[in-house]
Amino acid sequence: MSDCLFCKIVSGEIPSKKVYEDDCCYAFEDIAPVAPVHILFVPKKHIASAAGINSENSEVVSKIYEAIAKVAKEKKLDGGWRVVSNCGADAGQTVFHLHFHLLGGKPLGVMCDD
Ligand code: 5GP
Ligand code: ZN
């Protein structure tokens, strides 16, 4: 998608701090971290949100989770970590390219405040 921010990050058109990459997945540091470790994992192929996951493309989700577990180990998040994927406006999704936030490095508290 030519006007998608994360497609531009994957292609290198917009710079990012790369953490991990394989054939189907790219991971980079969030520009506005809310935890000591805050990394975004995205599929290289554009999917707008978790609502767009289907039997044709869902393999990328398991690949991304494998990557997340690997990076969490590398970052020594031994006390625990959280994965979040906001889907749609009510969830606060702001970039409409599927992504998974990996958060950790401190006690994360409750997930929703109301
Ligand atoms: P969402 O709110 O859609 O779940 O998450 C989007 C995330 O993308 C936010 O945490 C935001 O800080 C991050 N973000 C937005 N623009 C950029 C950018 O240009 N570079 C990077 N590295 N992260 C971004
Ligand atoms: Zn995209």
Short mmCIF file of C-alpha atoms and ligand atoms in Angstrom, two decimals:
data_model
loop_
_atom_site.label_atom_id
_atom_site.label_comp_id
_atom_site.label_asym_id
_atom_site.label_seq_id
_atom_site.Cartn_x
_atom_site.Cartn_y
_atom_site.Cartn_z
CA MET A 1 0.00 0.00 0.00
CA SER A 2 1.71 3.15 -1.21
CA ASP A 3 0.33 5.49 1.46
CA CYS A 4 0.82 3.17 4.45
CA LEU A 5 3.35 4.30 7.09
CA PHE A 6 4.41 0.78 8.09
CA CYS A 7 4.72 -0.38 4.45
CA LYS A 8 7.11 2.57 4.02
CA ILE A 9 9.04 1.50 7.13
CA VAL A 10 9.27 -2.10 5.84
CA SER A 11 10.57 -0.89 2.45
CA GLY A 12 13.08 1.46 4.10
CA GLU A 13 11.51 4.60 2.60
CA ILE A 14 10.95 5.81 6.18
CA PRO A 15 13.83 5.02 8.57
CA SER A 16 13.35 2.87 11.66
CA LYS A 17 15.45 1.21 14.34
CA LYS A 18 15.39 -2.41 13.19
CA VAL A 19 15.30 -5.11 15.87
CA TYR A 20 14.49 -8.21 13.80
CA GLU A 21 13.74 -9.23 10.21
CA ASP A 22 12.96 -12.42 8.32
CA ASP A 23 11.25 -13.28 5.03
CA CYS A 24 7.75 -12.31 6.20
CA CYS A 25 8.17 -10.12 9.28
CA TYR A 26 9.88 -6.89 10.30
CA ALA A 27 10.33 -5.54 13.84
CA PHE A 28 11.42 -2.09 14.95
CA GLU A 29 11.45 0.15 18.00
CA ASP A 30 8.29 2.16 18.64
CA ILE A 31 8.90 5.90 18.18
CA ALA A 32 7.00 6.72 21.42
CA PRO A 33 7.79 3.88 23.83
CA VAL A 34 5.45 3.30 26.78
CA ALA A 35 7.74 0.71 28.42
CA PRO A 36 11.52 0.19 28.55
CA VAL A 37 11.10 -2.37 25.76
CA HIS A 38 8.48 -1.40 23.15
CA ILE A 39 8.92 -3.08 19.80
CA LEU A 40 6.47 -3.28 16.89
CA PHE A 41 6.23 -6.49 14.81
CA VAL A 42 4.59 -6.19 11.41
CA PRO A 43 4.00 -8.51 8.45
CA LYS A 44 5.93 -7.37 5.37
CA LYS A 45 2.77 -7.82 3.29
CA HIS A 46 0.08 -5.26 4.05
CA ILE A 47 -2.83 -6.43 6.22
CA ALA A 48 -4.86 -3.53 7.65
CA SER A 49 -5.58 -5.01 11.10
CA ALA A 50 -6.26 -8.25 12.98
CA ALA A 51 -9.72 -8.16 11.40
CA GLY A 52 -8.02 -8.90 8.06
CA ILE A 53 -6.44 -12.18 9.21
CA ASN A 54 -7.86 -15.19 7.33
CA SER A 55 -6.96 -18.71 6.26
CA GLU A 56 -4.89 -17.38 3.35
CA ASN A 57 -2.59 -15.14 5.39
CA SER A 58 -2.71 -16.37 9.01
CA GLU A 59 0.62 -18.20 8.80
CA VAL A 60 2.35 -14.84 9.18
CA VAL A 61 0.81 -14.49 12.65
CA SER A 62 2.48 -17.65 13.96
CA LYS A 63 5.75 -16.54 12.37
CA ILE A 64 5.45 -13.17 14.09
CA TYR A 65 4.78 -14.85 17.44
CA GLU A 66 7.88 -17.00 16.96
CA ALA A 67 9.85 -13.80 16.30
CA ILE A 68 8.35 -12.12 19.35
CA ALA A 69 9.33 -15.01 21.64
CA LYS A 70 12.87 -14.96 20.22
CA VAL A 71 13.28 -11.21 20.69
CA ALA A 72 11.76 -11.31 24.21
CA LYS A 73 14.42 -13.89 25.10
CA GLU A 74 17.19 -11.79 23.53
CA LYS A 75 15.99 -8.72 25.42
CA LYS A 76 16.00 -10.79 28.63
CA LEU A 77 12.38 -10.08 29.49
CA ASP A 78 12.51 -12.93 31.97
CA GLY A 79 10.02 -11.34 34.36
CA GLY A 80 7.31 -11.41 31.70
CA TRP A 81 6.05 -9.42 28.75
CA ARG A 82 2.87 -8.44 26.95
CA VAL A 83 1.75 -8.50 23.32
CA VAL A 84 -0.96 -6.09 22.20
CA SER A 85 -2.62 -5.68 18.82
CA ASN A 86 -5.14 -2.85 18.71
CA CYS A 87 -7.84 -3.51 16.13
CA GLY A 88 -10.03 -0.62 15.03
CA ALA A 89 -10.96 2.77 16.43
CA ASP A 90 -12.41 1.65 19.78
CA ALA A 91 -9.18 -0.17 20.55
CA GLY A 92 -7.12 2.91 19.68
CA GLN A 93 -5.53 1.62 16.47
CA THR A 94 -3.81 4.56 14.80
CA VAL A 95 -1.76 2.87 12.08
CA PHE A 96 -3.80 0.62 9.81
CA HIS A 97 -1.14 -1.97 9.04
CA LEU A 98 -1.38 -5.02 11.33
CA HIS A 99 1.13 -4.77 14.16
CA PHE A 100 1.90 -6.37 17.48
CA HIS A 101 3.35 -4.31 20.31
CA LEU A 102 5.89 -6.20 22.45
CA LEU A 103 6.01 -4.48 25.84
CA GLY A 104 8.24 -5.30 28.78
CA GLY A 105 11.09 -4.35 31.04
CA LYS A 106 8.92 -3.23 33.97
CA PRO A 107 5.75 -4.41 35.76
CA LEU A 108 3.02 -3.52 33.27
CA GLY A 109 -0.02 -3.19 35.55
CA VAL A 110 -3.59 -3.85 34.49
CA MET A 111 -4.46 -3.93 30.82
CA CYS A 112 -7.48 -1.60 30.62
CA ASP A 113 -8.38 1.15 33.07
CA ASP A 114 -12.11 1.24 32.33
P1 5GP B 1 -1.49 1.65 17.40
O1 5GP B 1 -1.94 2.87 18.17
O2 5GP B 1 -2.00 1.69 15.97
O3 5GP B 1 -1.78 0.35 18.09
O4 5GP B 1 0.09 1.72 17.37
C1 5GP B 1 0.81 2.50 16.48
C2 5GP B 1 2.18 2.68 17.08
O5 5GP B 1 3.03 3.16 16.05
C3 5GP B 1 2.23 3.70 18.22
O6 5GP B 1 2.71 3.07 19.40
C4 5GP B 1 3.18 4.78 17.70
O7 5GP B 1 4.02 5.31 18.69
C5 5GP B 1 3.96 4.05 16.62
N1 5GP B 1 4.43 4.91 15.53
C6 5GP B 1 3.68 5.85 14.86
N2 5GP B 1 4.44 6.41 13.91
C7 5GP B 1 5.67 5.82 13.96
C8 5GP B 1 6.87 5.99 13.22
O8 5GP B 1 6.98 6.81 12.28
N3 5GP B 1 7.95 5.22 13.57
C9 5GP B 1 7.85 4.29 14.58
N4 5GP B 1 8.97 3.60 14.85
N5 5GP B 1 6.74 4.12 15.30
C10 5GP B 1 5.65 4.86 14.99
ZN ZN B 2 0.97 -1.29 5.09
#
